[in-house]
mmCIF file with all atom_site columns, C-alpha atoms in Angstrom:
data_model
loop_
_atom_site.group_PDB
_atom_site.id
_atom_site.type_symbol
_atom_site.label_atom_id
_atom_site.label_alt_id
_atom_site.label_comp_id
_atom_site.label_asym_id
_atom_site.label_entity_id
_atom_site.label_seq_id
_atom_site.pdbx_PDB_ins_code
_atom_site.Cartn_x
_atom_site.Cartn_y
_atom_site.Cartn_z
_atom_site.occupancy
_atom_site.B_iso_or_equiv
_atom_site.pdbx_formal_charge
_atom_site.auth_seq_id
_atom_site.auth_comp_id
_atom_site.auth_asym_id
_atom_site.auth_atom_id
_atom_site.pdbx_PDB_model_num
ATOM 1   C CA . UNK A 1 1   ? 65.172  45.602  76.288  1.00 54.00 ? 1   UNK A CA 1
ATOM 2   C CA . UNK A 1 2   ? 67.557  48.120  77.858  1.00 58.00 ? 2   UNK A CA 1
ATOM 3   C CA . UNK A 1 3   ? 67.335  49.454  81.418  1.00 60.00 ? 3   UNK A CA 1
ATOM 4   C CA . UNK A 1 4   ? 68.417  52.871  82.596  1.00 61.00 ? 4   UNK A CA 1
ATOM 5   C CA . UNK A 1 5   ? 70.070  53.173  85.601  1.00 60.00 ? 5   UNK A CA 1
ATOM 6   C CA . UNK A 1 6   ? 69.325  56.237  88.084  1.00 59.00 ? 6   UNK A CA 1
ATOM 7   C CA . UNK A 1 7   ? 72.168  58.513  87.645  1.00 63.00 ? 7   UNK A CA 1
ATOM 8   C CA . UNK A 1 8   ? 74.389  58.540  90.735  1.00 64.00 ? 8   UNK A CA 1
ATOM 9   C CA . UNK A 1 9   ? 75.116  62.039  92.266  1.00 59.00 ? 9   UNK A CA 1
ATOM 10  C CA . UNK A 1 10  ? 78.656  62.668  92.082  1.00 63.00 ? 10  UNK A CA 1
ATOM 11  C CA . UNK A 1 11  ? 80.863  62.197  94.722  1.00 63.00 ? 11  UNK A CA 1
ATOM 12  C CA . UNK A 1 12  ? 81.548  65.470  97.263  1.00 67.00 ? 12  UNK A CA 1
ATOM 13  C CA . UNK A 1 13  ? 84.826  65.711  98.903  1.00 66.00 ? 13  UNK A CA 1
ATOM 14  C CA . UNK A 1 14  ? 84.527  67.170  102.238 1.00 69.00 ? 14  UNK A CA 1
ATOM 15  C CA . UNK A 1 15  ? 87.636  69.039  103.349 1.00 80.00 ? 15  UNK A CA 1
ATOM 16  C CA . UNK A 1 16  ? 88.532  69.651  106.781 1.00 84.00 ? 16  UNK A CA 1
ATOM 17  C CA . UNK A 1 17  ? 90.123  73.301  107.409 1.00 90.00 ? 17  UNK A CA 1
ATOM 18  C CA . UNK A 1 18  ? 93.509  73.101  108.622 1.00 90.00 ? 18  UNK A CA 1
ATOM 19  C CA . UNK A 1 19  ? 96.083  75.147  110.798 1.00 89.00 ? 19  UNK A CA 1
ATOM 20  C CA . UNK A 1 20  ? 98.028  77.515  108.456 1.00 84.00 ? 20  UNK A CA 1
ATOM 21  C CA . UNK A 1 21  ? 101.066 76.874  110.663 1.00 85.00 ? 21  UNK A CA 1
ATOM 22  C CA . UNK A 1 22  ? 100.912 73.251  111.674 1.00 87.00 ? 22  UNK A CA 1
ATOM 23  C CA . UNK A 1 23  ? 98.240  71.886  109.241 1.00 86.00 ? 23  UNK A CA 1
ATOM 24  C CA . UNK A 1 24  ? 96.492  70.350  112.027 1.00 91.00 ? 24  UNK A CA 1
ATOM 25  C CA . UNK A 1 25  ? 92.785  70.071  111.578 1.00 93.00 ? 25  UNK A CA 1
ATOM 26  C CA . UNK A 1 26  ? 90.616  72.900  112.859 1.00 93.00 ? 26  UNK A CA 1
ATOM 27  C CA . UNK A 1 27  ? 87.670  72.124  115.032 1.00 91.00 ? 27  UNK A CA 1
ATOM 28  C CA . UNK A 1 28  ? 86.204  75.320  116.593 1.00 91.00 ? 28  UNK A CA 1
ATOM 29  C CA . UNK A 1 29  ? 84.604  78.302  114.876 1.00 91.00 ? 29  UNK A CA 1
ATOM 30  C CA . UNK A 1 30  ? 87.062  80.377  116.211 1.00 89.00 ? 30  UNK A CA 1
ATOM 31  C CA . UNK A 1 31  ? 89.935  78.677  115.013 1.00 89.00 ? 31  UNK A CA 1
ATOM 32  C CA . UNK A 1 32  ? 88.337  78.385  111.501 1.00 89.00 ? 32  UNK A CA 1
ATOM 33  C CA . UNK A 1 33  ? 87.644  81.782  111.308 1.00 86.00 ? 33  UNK A CA 1
ATOM 34  C CA . UNK A 1 34  ? 91.313  82.522  111.939 1.00 83.00 ? 34  UNK A CA 1
ATOM 35  C CA . UNK A 1 35  ? 93.398  79.746  110.184 1.00 86.00 ? 35  UNK A CA 1
ATOM 36  C CA . UNK A 1 36  ? 95.448  78.929  113.192 1.00 88.00 ? 36  UNK A CA 1
ATOM 37  C CA . UNK A 1 37  ? 94.813  76.612  116.009 1.00 91.00 ? 37  UNK A CA 1
ATOM 38  C CA . UNK A 1 38  ? 94.755  78.236  119.896 1.00 92.00 ? 38  UNK A CA 1
ATOM 39  C CA . UNK A 1 39  ? 98.671  76.900  120.125 1.00 93.00 ? 39  UNK A CA 1
ATOM 40  C CA . UNK A 1 40  ? 99.710  78.181  116.774 1.00 90.00 ? 40  UNK A CA 1
ATOM 41  C CA . UNK A 1 41  ? 97.957  81.580  117.229 1.00 89.00 ? 41  UNK A CA 1
ATOM 42  C CA . UNK A 1 42  ? 99.471  82.331  120.515 1.00 90.00 ? 42  UNK A CA 1
ATOM 43  C CA . UNK A 1 43  ? 102.619 81.244  118.859 1.00 91.00 ? 43  UNK A CA 1
ATOM 44  C CA . UNK A 1 44  ? 102.261 83.524  115.972 1.00 88.00 ? 44  UNK A CA 1
ATOM 45  C CA . UNK A 1 45  ? 100.882 86.569  118.173 1.00 87.00 ? 45  UNK A CA 1
ATOM 46  C CA . UNK A 1 46  ? 104.216 86.025  120.388 1.00 89.00 ? 46  UNK A CA 1
ATOM 47  C CA . UNK A 1 47  ? 106.439 86.079  117.658 1.00 88.00 ? 47  UNK A CA 1
ATOM 48  C CA . UNK A 1 48  ? 104.597 89.574  116.597 1.00 86.00 ? 48  UNK A CA 1
ATOM 49  C CA . UNK A 1 49  ? 105.375 91.059  119.703 1.00 86.00 ? 49  UNK A CA 1
ATOM 50  C CA . UNK A 1 50  ? 109.166 89.911  119.622 1.00 86.00 ? 50  UNK A CA 1
ATOM 51  C CA . UNK A 1 51  ? 109.764 90.959  116.494 1.00 80.00 ? 51  UNK A CA 1
ATOM 52  C CA . UNK A 1 52  ? 108.028 94.475  117.234 1.00 80.00 ? 52  UNK A CA 1
ATOM 53  C CA . UNK A 1 53  ? 110.385 95.005  119.922 1.00 81.00 ? 53  UNK A CA 1
ATOM 54  C CA . UNK A 1 54  ? 113.310 93.566  118.564 1.00 81.00 ? 54  UNK A CA 1
ATOM 55  C CA . UNK A 1 55  ? 113.248 94.927  114.941 1.00 77.00 ? 55  UNK A CA 1
ATOM 56  C CA . UNK A 1 56  ? 113.820 98.348  113.513 1.00 78.00 ? 56  UNK A CA 1
ATOM 57  C CA . UNK A 1 57  ? 110.679 98.496  111.948 1.00 81.00 ? 57  UNK A CA 1
ATOM 58  C CA . UNK A 1 58  ? 107.845 101.112 112.588 1.00 84.00 ? 58  UNK A CA 1
ATOM 59  C CA . UNK A 1 59  ? 104.811 100.148 114.812 1.00 85.00 ? 59  UNK A CA 1
ATOM 60  C CA . UNK A 1 60  ? 102.464 100.868 112.292 1.00 87.00 ? 60  UNK A CA 1
ATOM 61  C CA . UNK A 1 61  ? 104.131 98.557  109.888 1.00 87.00 ? 61  UNK A CA 1
ATOM 62  C CA . UNK A 1 62  ? 104.595 95.640  112.275 1.00 87.00 ? 62  UNK A CA 1
ATOM 63  C CA . UNK A 1 63  ? 100.629 96.241  113.387 1.00 88.00 ? 63  UNK A CA 1
ATOM 64  C CA . UNK A 1 64  ? 99.377  95.973  109.371 1.00 89.00 ? 64  UNK A CA 1
ATOM 65  C CA . UNK A 1 65  ? 101.405 92.848  109.293 1.00 89.00 ? 65  UNK A CA 1
ATOM 66  C CA . UNK A 1 66  ? 99.762  91.325  112.244 1.00 87.00 ? 66  UNK A CA 1
ATOM 67  C CA . UNK A 1 67  ? 96.440  92.493  111.206 1.00 88.00 ? 67  UNK A CA 1
ATOM 68  C CA . UNK A 1 68  ? 97.106  90.694  107.795 1.00 88.00 ? 68  UNK A CA 1
ATOM 69  C CA . UNK A 1 69  ? 98.170  87.537  109.486 1.00 86.00 ? 69  UNK A CA 1
ATOM 70  C CA . UNK A 1 70  ? 95.052  87.826  111.910 1.00 84.00 ? 70  UNK A CA 1
ATOM 71  C CA . UNK A 1 71  ? 92.882  88.101  108.623 1.00 84.00 ? 71  UNK A CA 1
ATOM 72  C CA . UNK A 1 72  ? 94.177  85.085  106.926 1.00 83.00 ? 72  UNK A CA 1
ATOM 73  C CA . UNK A 1 73  ? 95.571  87.151  104.142 1.00 86.00 ? 73  UNK A CA 1
ATOM 74  C CA . UNK A 1 74  ? 98.765  85.343  104.441 1.00 88.00 ? 74  UNK A CA 1
ATOM 75  C CA . UNK A 1 75  ? 98.888  81.780  102.853 1.00 86.00 ? 75  UNK A CA 1
ATOM 76  C CA . UNK A 1 76  ? 101.965 79.545  102.607 1.00 86.00 ? 76  UNK A CA 1
ATOM 77  C CA . UNK A 1 77  ? 102.839 78.424  99.512  1.00 86.00 ? 77  UNK A CA 1
ATOM 78  C CA . UNK A 1 78  ? 106.163 76.488  99.855  1.00 74.00 ? 78  UNK A CA 1
ATOM 79  C CA . UNK A 1 79  ? 107.308 74.854  102.873 1.00 74.00 ? 79  UNK A CA 1
ATOM 80  C CA . UNK A 1 80  ? 106.417 77.806  104.820 1.00 74.00 ? 80  UNK A CA 1
ATOM 81  C CA . UNK A 1 81  ? 108.989 80.159  103.164 1.00 86.00 ? 81  UNK A CA 1
ATOM 82  C CA . UNK A 1 82  ? 107.109 81.727  100.150 1.00 91.00 ? 82  UNK A CA 1
ATOM 83  C CA . UNK A 1 83  ? 103.901 83.017  100.980 1.00 92.00 ? 83  UNK A CA 1
ATOM 84  C CA . UNK A 1 84  ? 100.784 84.415  98.830  1.00 91.00 ? 84  UNK A CA 1
ATOM 85  C CA . UNK A 1 85  ? 99.715  87.603  100.366 1.00 91.00 ? 85  UNK A CA 1
ATOM 86  C CA . UNK A 1 86  ? 96.416  89.734  99.733  1.00 89.00 ? 86  UNK A CA 1
ATOM 87  C CA . UNK A 1 87  ? 96.825  93.421  99.003  1.00 86.00 ? 87  UNK A CA 1
ATOM 88  C CA . UNK A 1 88  ? 94.740  95.874  101.020 1.00 82.00 ? 88  UNK A CA 1
ATOM 89  C CA . UNK A 1 89  ? 92.364  96.385  97.953  1.00 85.00 ? 89  UNK A CA 1
ATOM 90  C CA . UNK A 1 90  ? 91.257  92.589  98.550  1.00 83.00 ? 90  UNK A CA 1
ATOM 91  C CA . UNK A 1 91  ? 91.674  92.066  95.082  1.00 88.00 ? 91  UNK A CA 1
ATOM 92  C CA . UNK A 1 92  ? 95.522  91.732  94.216  1.00 90.00 ? 92  UNK A CA 1
ATOM 93  C CA . UNK A 1 93  ? 97.448  89.027  95.503  1.00 92.00 ? 93  UNK A CA 1
ATOM 94  C CA . UNK A 1 94  ? 101.465 89.203  95.513  1.00 92.00 ? 94  UNK A CA 1
ATOM 95  C CA . UNK A 1 95  ? 104.230 86.414  96.441  1.00 93.00 ? 95  UNK A CA 1
ATOM 96  C CA . UNK A 1 96  ? 106.378 87.279  99.571  1.00 91.00 ? 96  UNK A CA 1
ATOM 97  C CA . UNK A 1 97  ? 108.986 85.987  101.234 1.00 90.00 ? 97  UNK A CA 1
ATOM 98  C CA . UNK A 1 98  ? 111.590 87.635  103.922 1.00 88.00 ? 98  UNK A CA 1
ATOM 99  C CA . UNK A 1 99  ? 113.874 88.807  101.276 1.00 88.00 ? 99  UNK A CA 1
ATOM 100 C CA . UNK A 1 100 ? 111.685 90.159  98.644  1.00 89.00 ? 100 UNK A CA 1
ATOM 101 C CA . UNK A 1 101 ? 108.138 91.074  97.688  1.00 91.00 ? 101 UNK A CA 1
ATOM 102 C CA . UNK A 1 102 ? 106.296 91.427  94.465  1.00 91.00 ? 102 UNK A CA 1
ATOM 103 C CA . UNK A 1 103 ? 104.116 94.425  95.533  1.00 89.00 ? 103 UNK A CA 1
ATOM 104 C CA . UNK A 1 104 ? 104.660 97.589  94.232  1.00 89.00 ? 104 UNK A CA 1
ATOM 105 C CA . UNK A 1 105 ? 106.776 99.050  96.969  1.00 85.00 ? 105 UNK A CA 1
ATOM 106 C CA . UNK A 1 106 ? 109.089 95.799  97.073  1.00 85.00 ? 106 UNK A CA 1
ATOM 107 C CA . UNK A 1 107 ? 109.992 95.798  93.680  1.00 86.00 ? 107 UNK A CA 1
ATOM 108 C CA . UNK A 1 108 ? 110.860 99.354  94.507  1.00 87.00 ? 108 UNK A CA 1
ATOM 109 C CA . UNK A 1 109 ? 113.171 98.392  96.948  1.00 80.00 ? 109 UNK A CA 1
ATOM 110 C CA . UNK A 1 110 ? 113.560 101.402 98.812  1.00 73.00 ? 110 UNK A CA 1
ATOM 111 C CA . UNK A 1 111 ? 111.295 100.381 102.147 1.00 76.00 ? 111 UNK A CA 1
ATOM 112 C CA . UNK A 1 112 ? 110.635 97.146  103.751 1.00 83.00 ? 112 UNK A CA 1
ATOM 113 C CA . UNK A 1 113 ? 106.926 96.626  103.017 1.00 87.00 ? 113 UNK A CA 1
ATOM 114 C CA . UNK A 1 114 ? 104.496 95.116  105.538 1.00 88.00 ? 114 UNK A CA 1
ATOM 115 C CA . UNK A 1 115 ? 104.410 91.765  103.751 1.00 90.00 ? 115 UNK A CA 1
ATOM 116 C CA . UNK A 1 116 ? 107.841 90.825  104.012 1.00 90.00 ? 116 UNK A CA 1
ATOM 117 C CA . UNK A 1 117 ? 107.305 91.841  107.803 1.00 89.00 ? 117 UNK A CA 1
ATOM 118 C CA . UNK A 1 118 ? 104.604 89.137  107.993 1.00 90.00 ? 118 UNK A CA 1
ATOM 119 C CA . UNK A 1 119 ? 106.351 86.688  106.099 1.00 89.00 ? 119 UNK A CA 1
ATOM 120 C CA . UNK A 1 120 ? 109.325 87.294  108.867 1.00 89.00 ? 120 UNK A CA 1
ATOM 121 C CA . UNK A 1 121 ? 106.818 86.931  111.526 1.00 89.00 ? 121 UNK A CA 1
ATOM 122 C CA . UNK A 1 122 ? 105.369 83.548  110.601 1.00 88.00 ? 122 UNK A CA 1
ATOM 123 C CA . UNK A 1 123 ? 108.703 82.164  109.849 1.00 87.00 ? 123 UNK A CA 1
ATOM 124 C CA . UNK A 1 124 ? 109.723 83.315  113.510 1.00 85.00 ? 124 UNK A CA 1
ATOM 125 C CA . UNK A 1 125 ? 106.460 81.757  114.893 1.00 81.00 ? 125 UNK A CA 1
#
């Protein structure tokens, strides 16, 4: 006679959110929401302020890049040199680095897009 074993529940992995800059685990709700720990967030904001003062970029572009970072729309892909960036429509994504971007403005090459500025800020942090 064959006995049936109860089906076991599939093993579920629990993922701990990590900082997008240093990859340490995040515990506070605010850090999880921003994607950065308090120290890394301070460093990113300081780098954004320094970049706004020293670069020749328009303040509106730096503000958009900073907002993109704060919303967690810049995700590091390779060794913090290439990033995946969410477009302003929230659906499209682009790959960007300080040197180039796959967005329409980046492909035209006429102007420096704010995605590249965000990548420059994160690398400087």
